Amino acid sequence: METFNIPATPSLMKEFLRQMGGTAVIDGGLATELELHGADLNDPLWSAKCLLTSPHLIRSVHLDYLEAGADIIITASYQATIQGFEAKGFSKEQSENLLKKSVDIALEARRIYYERCSKSSSGGTGDGRILKNRPILVAASVGSYGAYLADGSEYSGCYGEAMTVNALKEFHRRRVQVLAEAGPDIIAFETVPNKIEAQAFAELLEEEHIKIPAWLTFNSKDGVNVVSGDSLLQCASIAESCKQVVAVGINCTPPRFIHDLILAIKKVTTKPIVIYPNSGERYDADRKEWVENTGVSDEDFVSYVNKWCEIGASLVGGCCRTTPNTIKAIYRALSDRSPAAPGQK
């Protein structure tokens, strides 16, 4: 099996993208796929519940995305917090082990995928699976404080006037330490809904001397600001000024808004831009479900991809309600566009 030497330093993302030929594919939605595999996610822990009940399903979904062409897989820790696990009766040590387990599962999926690649001579299979030996990154997901609340507030960014940067740092501190120590390639701070949480993440990375590089992705519901109403330019500037942050972008946002958001981010950052929108469907926070038939088809979603890359996106994938079929279509769109990376014919 070929190995890929990508150092876990601030240069990680640029070196990774150099090896990938300039663009790379991120995986897609986790919860929807877990439910298709039979998981019951009706729980405040959401997809993190499967760390307790069915880790083999998480591994299967990671493998589905790798075989759809994803170059980056994101761990099932978005809604996994020490506080959330403790509320379920777990000890601090058990809670930390569950966080670590989310990274272990993704690392194991990557190892299994590479074994499958080594047994395949064609780069694929007759059933359409992509088996291509290439650099693959494991991103440890850190969801926002709003995700822990499990009340949809990561889609509003409204944490109340009493919430402070220091309180958010204390909420996330041990979780970030544990995930970093578990050995991912990158930490993905996702669905960041406001400026104070962006500031908290940036300060945590520096205060704790986190050695693993990170990306920060924000969400927007108007195509101009982040969901709290805070300025996207100010939020992206926080990410730009933090040396441990190696990419900045947007996730869990309707595809129709992405074009203008990329152009805005480009005004304040020189770092690679990461984009993984949702399907465009609307989330009903009261009913805790996605509203059917409010999104775009895979074909429409992918029709945006080349344009996003032309104007500045380097990493593209999907978030909620996107599937391995979405990711395979993105992979094909980017394969048609990108020159082959070294050794990736």
mmCIF file of C-alpha atoms in Angstrom:
data_model
loop_
_atom_site.group_PDB
_atom_site.id
_atom_site.type_symbol
_atom_site.label_atom_id
_atom_site.label_comp_id
_atom_site.label_asym_id
_atom_site.label_seq_id
_atom_site.Cartn_x
_atom_site.Cartn_y
_atom_site.Cartn_z
ATOM 1 C CA MET A 1 0.000 0.000 0.000
ATOM 2 C CA GLU A 2 1.317 3.423 -0.912
ATOM 3 C CA THR A 3 1.609 5.881 1.955
ATOM 4 C CA PHE A 4 1.316 9.635 1.744
ATOM 5 C CA ASN A 5 3.514 11.978 3.720
ATOM 6 C CA ILE A 6 1.400 14.981 4.664
ATOM 7 C CA PRO A 7 2.744 16.719 7.782
ATOM 8 C CA ALA A 8 0.276 17.762 10.507
ATOM 9 C CA THR A 9 1.426 21.388 10.360
ATOM 10 C CA PRO A 10 -0.045 24.679 9.136
ATOM 11 C CA SER A 11 1.147 23.646 5.660
ATOM 12 C CA LEU A 12 -0.978 20.472 5.732
ATOM 13 C CA MET A 13 -3.831 21.715 3.596
ATOM 14 C CA LYS A 14 -1.674 23.312 0.928
ATOM 15 C CA GLU A 15 0.467 20.175 0.664
ATOM 16 C CA PHE A 16 -2.634 17.973 0.572
ATOM 17 C CA LEU A 17 -4.189 20.053 -2.185
ATOM 18 C CA ARG A 18 -0.905 20.041 -4.095
ATOM 19 C CA GLN A 19 -0.906 16.244 -4.032
ATOM 20 C CA MET A 20 -4.589 16.215 -5.057
ATOM 21 C CA GLY A 21 -4.073 18.473 -8.060
ATOM 22 C CA GLY A 22 -5.679 21.563 -6.551
ATOM 23 C CA THR A 23 -9.110 20.360 -5.449
ATOM 24 C CA ALA A 24 -10.401 17.676 -3.101
ATOM 25 C CA VAL A 25 -13.716 16.059 -2.199
ATOM 26 C CA ILE A 26 -15.262 16.039 1.282
ATOM 27 C CA ASP A 27 -17.810 13.429 2.319
ATOM 28 C CA GLY A 28 -21.556 14.048 2.702
ATOM 29 C CA GLY A 29 -24.326 13.776 5.261
ATOM 30 C CA LEU A 30 -23.828 11.250 8.045
ATOM 31 C CA ALA A 31 -27.136 11.088 9.920
ATOM 32 C CA THR A 32 -29.321 10.389 6.881
ATOM 33 C CA GLU A 33 -27.046 7.550 5.790
ATOM 34 C CA LEU A 34 -26.939 6.071 9.291
ATOM 35 C CA GLU A 35 -30.734 6.024 9.315
ATOM 36 C CA LEU A 36 -30.741 4.287 5.937
ATOM 37 C CA HIS A 37 -28.447 1.668 7.477
ATOM 38 C CA GLY A 38 -31.019 1.134 10.231
ATOM 39 C CA ALA A 39 -29.903 3.495 13.007
ATOM 40 C CA ASP A 40 -32.433 5.249 15.263
ATOM 41 C CA LEU A 41 -31.195 8.800 15.835
ATOM 42 C CA ASN A 42 -34.163 10.215 17.738
ATOM 43 C CA ASP A 43 -31.946 11.390 20.566
ATOM 44 C CA PRO A 44 -30.224 14.598 21.725
ATOM 45 C CA LEU A 45 -26.920 12.928 20.793
ATOM 46 C CA TRP A 46 -28.128 12.581 17.178
ATOM 47 C CA SER A 47 -25.530 10.747 15.043
ATOM 48 C CA ALA A 48 -23.183 10.540 18.052
ATOM 49 C CA LYS A 49 -25.672 8.030 19.509
ATOM 50 C CA CYS A 50 -24.212 5.460 17.117
ATOM 51 C CA LEU A 51 -20.853 5.691 18.889
ATOM 52 C CA LEU A 52 -22.683 3.927 21.715
ATOM 53 C CA THR A 53 -25.046 1.631 19.858
ATOM 54 C CA SER A 54 -23.658 0.808 16.426
ATOM 55 C CA PRO A 55 -20.110 1.938 15.612
ATOM 56 C CA HIS A 56 -20.008 -0.592 12.745
ATOM 57 C CA LEU A 57 -22.666 1.477 10.953
ATOM 58 C CA ILE A 58 -20.526 4.606 11.214
ATOM 59 C CA ARG A 59 -17.588 2.719 9.741
ATOM 60 C CA SER A 60 -19.809 1.472 6.909
ATOM 61 C CA VAL A 61 -20.934 5.007 6.063
ATOM 62 C CA HIS A 62 -17.326 6.263 6.101
ATOM 63 C CA LEU A 63 -16.434 3.470 3.677
ATOM 64 C CA ASP A 64 -19.420 4.282 1.461
ATOM 65 C CA TYR A 65 -18.124 7.829 1.131
ATOM 66 C CA LEU A 66 -14.535 6.763 0.480
ATOM 67 C CA GLU A 67 -15.806 4.429 -2.236
ATOM 68 C CA ALA A 68 -17.807 7.352 -3.663
ATOM 69 C CA GLY A 69 -14.574 9.328 -4.074
ATOM 70 C CA ALA A 70 -14.335 11.363 -0.855
ATOM 71 C CA ASP A 71 -10.792 12.443 0.013
ATOM 72 C CA ILE A 72 -11.766 13.721 3.483
ATOM 73 C CA ILE A 73 -14.037 11.890 5.912
ATOM 74 C CA ILE A 74 -15.512 13.680 8.924
ATOM 75 C CA THR A 75 -15.931 11.859 12.231
ATOM 76 C CA ALA A 76 -19.269 11.196 13.964
ATOM 77 C CA SER A 77 -18.470 13.660 16.753
ATOM 78 C CA TYR A 78 -20.443 16.714 15.603
ATOM 79 C CA GLN A 79 -22.955 16.306 18.415
ATOM 80 C CA ALA A 80 -20.603 14.365 20.709
ATOM 81 C CA THR A 81 -19.709 16.380 23.790
ATOM 82 C CA ILE A 82 -18.474 15.378 27.215
ATOM 83 C CA GLN A 83 -21.380 17.308 28.730
ATOM 84 C CA GLY A 84 -23.888 15.519 26.494
ATOM 85 C CA PHE A 85 -22.548 12.077 27.355
ATOM 86 C CA GLU A 86 -22.414 12.904 31.068
ATOM 87 C CA ALA A 87 -26.076 13.924 30.895
ATOM 88 C CA LYS A 88 -26.734 10.368 29.702
ATOM 89 C CA GLY A 89 -25.026 8.981 32.793
ATOM 90 C CA PHE A 90 -21.537 8.339 31.455
ATOM 91 C CA SER A 91 -18.446 9.191 33.463
ATOM 92 C CA LYS A 92 -15.955 11.792 32.236
ATOM 93 C CA GLU A 93 -13.525 9.013 31.282
ATOM 94 C CA GLN A 94 -16.199 7.088 29.369
ATOM 95 C CA SER A 95 -17.250 10.298 27.612
ATOM 96 C CA GLU A 96 -13.691 11.048 26.544
ATOM 97 C CA ASN A 97 -13.285 7.484 25.280
ATOM 98 C CA LEU A 98 -16.390 7.893 23.119
ATOM 99 C CA LEU A 99 -14.918 11.038 21.573
ATOM 100 C CA LYS A 100 -11.689 9.178 20.859
ATOM 101 C CA LYS A 101 -13.710 6.301 19.422
ATOM 102 C CA SER A 102 -15.176 8.599 16.757
ATOM 103 C CA VAL A 103 -11.666 9.218 15.418
ATOM 104 C CA ASP A 104 -10.637 5.562 15.769
ATOM 105 C CA ILE A 105 -13.621 4.468 13.664
ATOM 106 C CA ALA A 106 -12.703 6.866 10.845
ATOM 107 C CA LEU A 107 -9.040 5.849 10.953
ATOM 108 C CA GLU A 108 -10.100 2.197 10.775
ATOM 109 C CA ALA A 109 -12.351 2.922 7.795
ATOM 110 C CA ARG A 110 -9.419 4.567 6.006
ATOM 111 C CA ARG A 111 -7.201 1.545 6.740
ATOM 112 C CA ILE A 112 -9.840 -0.865 5.412
ATOM 113 C CA TYR A 113 -10.313 1.300 2.333
ATOM 114 C CA TYR A 114 -6.582 1.263 1.587
ATOM 115 C CA GLU A 115 -6.591 -2.526 1.933
ATOM 116 C CA ARG A 116 -9.401 -2.716 -0.613
ATOM 117 C CA CYS A 117 -7.455 -0.414 -2.928
ATOM 118 C CA SER A 118 -4.373 -2.630 -2.697
ATOM 119 C CA LYS A 119 -6.469 -5.594 -3.861
ATOM 120 C CA SER A 120 -7.898 -3.697 -6.803
ATOM 121 C CA SER A 121 -5.861 -3.108 -9.921
ATOM 122 C CA SER A 122 -8.370 -1.021 -11.859
ATOM 123 C CA GLY A 123 -9.085 1.948 -9.521
ATOM 124 C CA GLY A 124 -12.696 0.884 -9.318
ATOM 125 C CA THR A 125 -15.111 -1.999 -9.388
ATOM 126 C CA GLY A 126 -17.836 -3.149 -11.691
ATOM 127 C CA ASP A 127 -20.472 -1.816 -9.306
ATOM 128 C CA GLY A 128 -19.174 1.751 -9.527
ATOM 129 C CA ARG A 129 -17.153 1.862 -6.306
ATOM 130 C CA ILE A 130 -14.027 4.014 -6.552
ATOM 131 C CA LEU A 131 -10.936 2.234 -5.240
ATOM 132 C CA LYS A 132 -8.082 4.625 -5.852
ATOM 133 C CA ASN A 133 -5.022 4.859 -3.619
ATOM 134 C CA ARG A 134 -4.763 8.551 -2.788
ATOM 135 C CA PRO A 135 -4.171 10.849 0.183
ATOM 136 C CA ILE A 136 -7.163 10.693 2.542
ATOM 137 C CA LEU A 137 -7.619 12.949 5.550
ATOM 138 C CA VAL A 138 -9.629 12.217 8.682
ATOM 139 C CA ALA A 139 -11.298 15.367 10.047
ATOM 140 C CA ALA A 140 -12.460 15.332 13.678
ATOM 141 C CA SER A 141 -15.783 17.144 13.822
ATOM 142 C CA VAL A 142 -16.457 19.741 16.513
ATOM 143 C CA GLY A 143 -20.025 20.977 16.330
ATOM 144 C CA SER A 144 -21.073 24.283 17.805
ATOM 145 C CA TYR A 145 -22.484 24.822 21.293
ATOM 146 C CA GLY A 146 -25.876 25.083 19.587
ATOM 147 C CA ALA A 147 -25.526 21.505 18.337
ATOM 148 C CA TYR A 148 -25.073 20.296 21.929
ATOM 149 C CA LEU A 149 -28.274 22.125 22.933
ATOM 150 C CA ALA A 150 -30.094 19.982 20.305
ATOM 151 C CA ASP A 151 -32.717 22.683 19.844
ATOM 152 C CA GLY A 152 -31.720 23.894 16.398
ATOM 153 C CA SER A 153 -29.852 26.923 17.758
ATOM 154 C CA GLU A 154 -26.845 26.188 15.559
ATOM 155 C CA TYR A 155 -29.206 27.405 12.820
ATOM 156 C CA SER A 156 -29.897 30.672 14.640
ATOM 157 C CA GLY A 157 -26.698 31.381 16.579
ATOM 158 C CA CYS A 158 -28.782 32.801 19.416
ATOM 159 C CA TYR A 159 -27.079 31.690 22.621
ATOM 160 C CA GLY A 160 -28.424 34.453 24.830
ATOM 161 C CA GLU A 161 -26.732 37.616 26.014
ATOM 162 C CA ALA A 162 -25.127 35.839 28.976
ATOM 163 C CA MET A 163 -22.980 33.611 26.743
ATOM 164 C CA THR A 164 -19.350 34.713 26.453
ATOM 165 C CA VAL A 165 -16.209 33.728 24.587
ATOM 166 C CA ASN A 166 -14.712 32.414 27.844
ATOM 167 C CA ALA A 167 -17.757 30.279 28.624
ATOM 168 C CA LEU A 168 -17.648 28.766 25.134
ATOM 169 C CA LYS A 169 -13.935 28.032 25.495
ATOM 170 C CA GLU A 170 -14.564 26.173 28.745
ATOM 171 C CA PHE A 171 -17.412 24.229 27.137
ATOM 172 C CA HIS A 172 -15.264 23.051 24.225
ATOM 173 C CA ARG A 173 -11.785 22.909 25.797
ATOM 174 C CA ARG A 174 -11.464 19.286 26.923
ATOM 175 C CA ARG A 175 -13.410 18.003 23.936
ATOM 176 C CA VAL A 176 -10.962 19.657 21.531
ATOM 177 C CA GLN A 177 -7.973 18.341 23.501
ATOM 178 C CA VAL A 178 -9.298 14.761 23.439
ATOM 179 C CA LEU A 179 -10.103 14.833 19.733
ATOM 180 C CA ALA A 180 -6.694 16.319 18.877
ATOM 181 C CA GLU A 181 -4.924 13.646 20.955
ATOM 182 C CA ALA A 182 -6.884 10.885 19.170
ATOM 183 C CA GLY A 183 -4.813 11.374 16.017
ATOM 184 C CA PRO A 184 -6.955 12.919 13.276
ATOM 185 C CA ASP A 185 -5.313 14.829 10.454
ATOM 186 C CA ILE A 186 -7.401 17.945 10.964
ATOM 187 C CA ILE A 187 -10.082 19.342 13.279
ATOM 188 C CA ALA A 188 -13.281 20.521 11.587
ATOM 189 C CA PHE A 189 -15.062 23.259 13.539
ATOM 190 C CA GLU A 190 -18.407 23.061 11.793
ATOM 191 C CA THR A 191 -21.646 25.038 11.488
ATOM 192 C CA VAL A 192 -20.180 27.930 13.480
ATOM 193 C CA PRO A 193 -23.162 30.296 13.789
ATOM 194 C CA ASN A 194 -21.730 33.437 15.340
ATOM 195 C CA LYS A 195 -18.629 35.514 15.911
ATOM 196 C CA ILE A 196 -18.108 34.709 19.596
ATOM 197 C CA GLU A 197 -17.849 30.980 18.922
ATOM 198 C CA ALA A 198 -15.385 31.561 16.081
ATOM 199 C CA GLN A 199 -13.312 33.654 18.493
ATOM 200 C CA ALA A 200 -13.567 30.928 21.150
ATOM 201 C CA PHE A 201 -12.313 28.251 18.751
ATOM 202 C CA ALA A 202 -9.426 30.405 17.516
ATOM 203 C CA GLU A 203 -8.332 31.259 21.053
ATOM 204 C CA LEU A 204 -8.620 27.628 22.179
ATOM 205 C CA LEU A 205 -6.335 26.445 19.384
ATOM 206 C CA GLU A 206 -3.691 28.947 20.445
ATOM 207 C CA GLU A 207 -4.071 28.656 24.232
ATOM 208 C CA GLU A 208 -3.899 24.857 24.217
ATOM 209 C CA HIS A 209 -1.114 24.741 21.622
ATOM 210 C CA ILE A 210 -3.167 22.295 19.579
ATOM 211 C CA LYS A 211 -0.752 20.657 17.153
ATOM 212 C CA ILE A 212 -3.450 19.419 14.754
ATOM 213 C CA PRO A 213 -4.445 22.006 12.106
ATOM 214 C CA ALA A 214 -8.090 23.001 11.789
ATOM 215 C CA TRP A 215 -10.704 24.454 9.521
ATOM 216 C CA LEU A 216 -13.604 26.736 10.476
ATOM 217 C CA THR A 217 -16.844 26.617 8.508
ATOM 218 C CA PHE A 218 -19.806 28.911 9.079
ATOM 219 C CA ASN A 219 -23.449 28.666 8.090
ATOM 220 C CA SER A 220 -25.694 31.281 6.534
ATOM 221 C CA LYS A 221 -29.396 31.599 5.839
ATOM 222 C CA ASP A 222 -29.300 34.776 3.751
ATOM 223 C CA GLY A 223 -26.156 34.425 1.641
ATOM 224 C CA VAL A 224 -24.629 37.519 3.285
ATOM 225 C CA ASN A 225 -24.096 37.012 7.022
ATOM 226 C CA VAL A 226 -23.704 34.013 9.297
ATOM 227 C CA VAL A 227 -26.993 32.763 10.741
ATOM 228 C CA SER A 228 -26.797 34.920 13.889
ATOM 229 C CA GLY A 229 -26.629 38.051 11.731
ATOM 230 C CA ASP A 230 -22.941 38.562 12.526
ATOM 231 C CA SER A 231 -20.755 39.668 9.621
ATOM 232 C CA LEU A 232 -19.302 36.770 7.632
ATOM 233 C CA LEU A 233 -16.315 38.993 6.817
ATOM 234 C CA GLN A 234 -15.590 39.468 10.515
ATOM 235 C CA CYS A 235 -16.019 35.762 11.237
ATOM 236 C CA ALA A 236 -13.778 34.704 8.346
ATOM 237 C CA SER A 237 -11.204 37.288 9.420
ATOM 238 C CA ILE A 238 -10.959 35.572 12.812
ATOM 239 C CA ALA A 239 -10.168 32.309 11.026
ATOM 240 C CA GLU A 240 -7.668 34.051 8.757
ATOM 241 C CA SER A 241 -5.756 35.484 11.707
ATOM 242 C CA CYS A 242 -5.348 32.126 13.491
ATOM 243 C CA LYS A 243 -2.248 30.297 12.263
ATOM 244 C CA GLN A 244 -3.593 26.842 13.192
ATOM 245 C CA VAL A 245 -6.598 27.352 10.907
ATOM 246 C CA VAL A 246 -5.618 26.046 7.470
ATOM 247 C CA ALA A 247 -8.929 26.491 5.628
ATOM 248 C CA VAL A 248 -12.101 28.521 6.053
ATOM 249 C CA GLY A 249 -15.509 28.238 4.492
ATOM 250 C CA ILE A 250 -19.198 27.377 4.632
ATOM 251 C CA ASN A 251 -21.192 24.275 5.520
ATOM 252 C CA CYS A 252 -24.850 23.339 6.088
ATOM 253 C CA THR A 253 -26.099 26.213 3.939
ATOM 254 C CA PRO A 254 -28.369 26.046 0.861
ATOM 255 C CA PRO A 255 -26.400 25.707 -2.398
ATOM 256 C CA ARG A 256 -28.008 28.820 -3.898
ATOM 257 C CA PHE A 257 -26.146 31.035 -1.414
ATOM 258 C CA ILE A 258 -22.672 29.548 -1.831
ATOM 259 C CA HIS A 259 -21.444 31.569 -4.836
ATOM 260 C CA ASP A 260 -21.767 34.949 -3.108
ATOM 261 C CA LEU A 261 -20.410 33.577 0.177
ATOM 262 C CA ILE A 262 -17.230 32.332 -1.526
ATOM 263 C CA LEU A 263 -16.683 35.757 -3.079
ATOM 264 C CA ALA A 264 -17.129 37.365 0.344
ATOM 265 C CA ILE A 265 -14.696 35.008 2.082
ATOM 266 C CA LYS A 266 -12.090 35.623 -0.638
ATOM 267 C CA LYS A 267 -12.011 39.287 0.372
ATOM 268 C CA VAL A 268 -10.514 38.483 3.776
ATOM 269 C CA THR A 269 -8.625 35.189 3.473
ATOM 270 C CA THR A 270 -5.716 33.728 1.544
ATOM 271 C CA LYS A 271 -6.394 30.263 2.955
ATOM 272 C CA PRO A 272 -8.037 27.454 0.976
ATOM 273 C CA ILE A 273 -11.825 27.758 0.912
ATOM 274 C CA VAL A 274 -13.886 24.751 2.002
ATOM 275 C CA ILE A 275 -17.521 24.386 0.926
ATOM 276 C CA TYR A 276 -19.975 21.659 1.910
ATOM 277 C CA PRO A 277 -23.579 22.837 1.652
ATOM 278 C CA ASN A 278 -26.669 20.921 2.663
ATOM 279 C CA SER A 279 -29.169 19.725 0.078
ATOM 280 C CA GLY A 280 -31.048 23.000 0.297
ATOM 281 C CA GLU A 281 -33.872 21.437 2.302
ATOM 282 C CA ARG A 282 -35.332 23.409 5.176
ATOM 283 C CA TYR A 283 -34.901 22.153 8.745
ATOM 284 C CA ASP A 284 -37.890 22.373 11.105
ATOM 285 C CA ALA A 285 -36.273 22.829 14.541
ATOM 286 C CA ASP A 286 -39.569 22.338 16.381
ATOM 287 C CA ARG A 287 -40.313 18.993 14.728
ATOM 288 C CA LYS A 288 -36.588 18.101 14.504
ATOM 289 C CA GLU A 289 -36.883 16.997 10.894
ATOM 290 C CA TRP A 290 -36.071 18.133 7.395
ATOM 291 C CA VAL A 291 -38.968 19.334 5.275
ATOM 292 C CA GLU A 292 -39.309 17.054 2.260
ATOM 293 C CA ASN A 293 -39.069 18.398 -1.289
ATOM 294 C CA THR A 294 -37.510 21.719 -0.302
ATOM 295 C CA GLY A 295 -34.027 20.894 -1.604
ATOM 296 C CA VAL A 296 -32.248 20.463 -4.920
ATOM 297 C CA SER A 297 -31.466 17.281 -6.830
ATOM 298 C CA ASP A 298 -27.973 15.805 -6.975
ATOM 299 C CA GLU A 299 -27.776 16.976 -10.591
ATOM 300 C CA ASP A 300 -28.600 20.558 -9.672
ATOM 301 C CA PHE A 301 -26.265 20.451 -6.666
ATOM 302 C CA VAL A 302 -23.357 19.255 -8.763
ATOM 303 C CA SER A 303 -24.080 21.777 -11.508
ATOM 304 C CA TYR A 304 -22.808 24.425 -9.086
ATOM 305 C CA VAL A 305 -19.546 22.661 -8.232
ATOM 306 C CA ASN A 306 -17.318 23.694 -11.124
ATOM 307 C CA LYS A 307 -18.413 27.316 -10.771
ATOM 308 C CA TRP A 308 -17.616 27.264 -7.042
ATOM 309 C CA CYS A 309 -14.140 25.966 -7.814
ATOM 310 C CA GLU A 310 -13.628 28.491 -10.607
ATOM 311 C CA ILE A 311 -14.261 31.372 -8.196
ATOM 312 C CA GLY A 312 -12.116 30.035 -5.375
ATOM 313 C CA ALA A 313 -13.307 26.871 -3.608
ATOM 314 C CA SER A 314 -10.662 24.149 -3.189
ATOM 315 C CA LEU A 315 -12.516 21.598 -1.060
ATOM 316 C CA VAL A 316 -16.105 20.652 -1.878
ATOM 317 C CA GLY A 317 -18.518 18.142 -0.388
ATOM 318 C CA GLY A 318 -21.954 17.919 1.144
ATOM 319 C CA CYS A 319 -23.591 18.319 4.526
ATOM 320 C CA CYS A 320 -27.062 17.351 5.754
ATOM 321 C CA ARG A 321 -29.216 15.291 3.393
ATOM 322 C CA THR A 322 -26.493 14.784 0.805
ATOM 323 C CA THR A 323 -25.542 11.177 0.067
ATOM 324 C CA PRO A 324 -22.753 9.042 -1.413
ATOM 325 C CA ASN A 325 -24.438 9.565 -4.791
ATOM 326 C CA THR A 326 -24.023 13.335 -4.353
ATOM 327 C CA ILE A 327 -20.367 12.877 -3.447
ATOM 328 C CA LYS A 328 -19.701 10.534 -6.366
ATOM 329 C CA ALA A 329 -21.163 13.145 -8.710
ATOM 330 C CA ILE A 330 -18.913 15.827 -7.158
ATOM 331 C CA TYR A 331 -15.929 13.493 -7.507
ATOM 332 C CA ARG A 332 -16.685 13.000 -11.201
ATOM 333 C CA ALA A 333 -17.192 16.714 -11.776
ATOM 334 C CA LEU A 334 -13.866 17.548 -10.144
ATOM 335 C CA SER A 335 -12.075 14.645 -11.861
ATOM 336 C CA ASP A 336 -13.172 16.051 -15.217
ATOM 337 C CA ARG A 337 -11.894 19.479 -14.207
ATOM 338 C CA SER A 338 -8.669 18.839 -12.291
ATOM 339 C CA PRO A 339 -5.292 17.776 -13.619
ATOM 340 C CA ALA A 340 -4.234 14.451 -12.126
ATOM 341 C CA ALA A 341 -2.279 14.755 -8.925
ATOM 342 C CA PRO A 342 1.190 13.232 -8.830
ATOM 343 C CA GLY A 343 0.869 9.475 -9.098
ATOM 344 C CA GLN A 344 -2.929 9.684 -9.452
ATOM 345 C CA LYS A 345 -3.515 8.723 -13.044
#
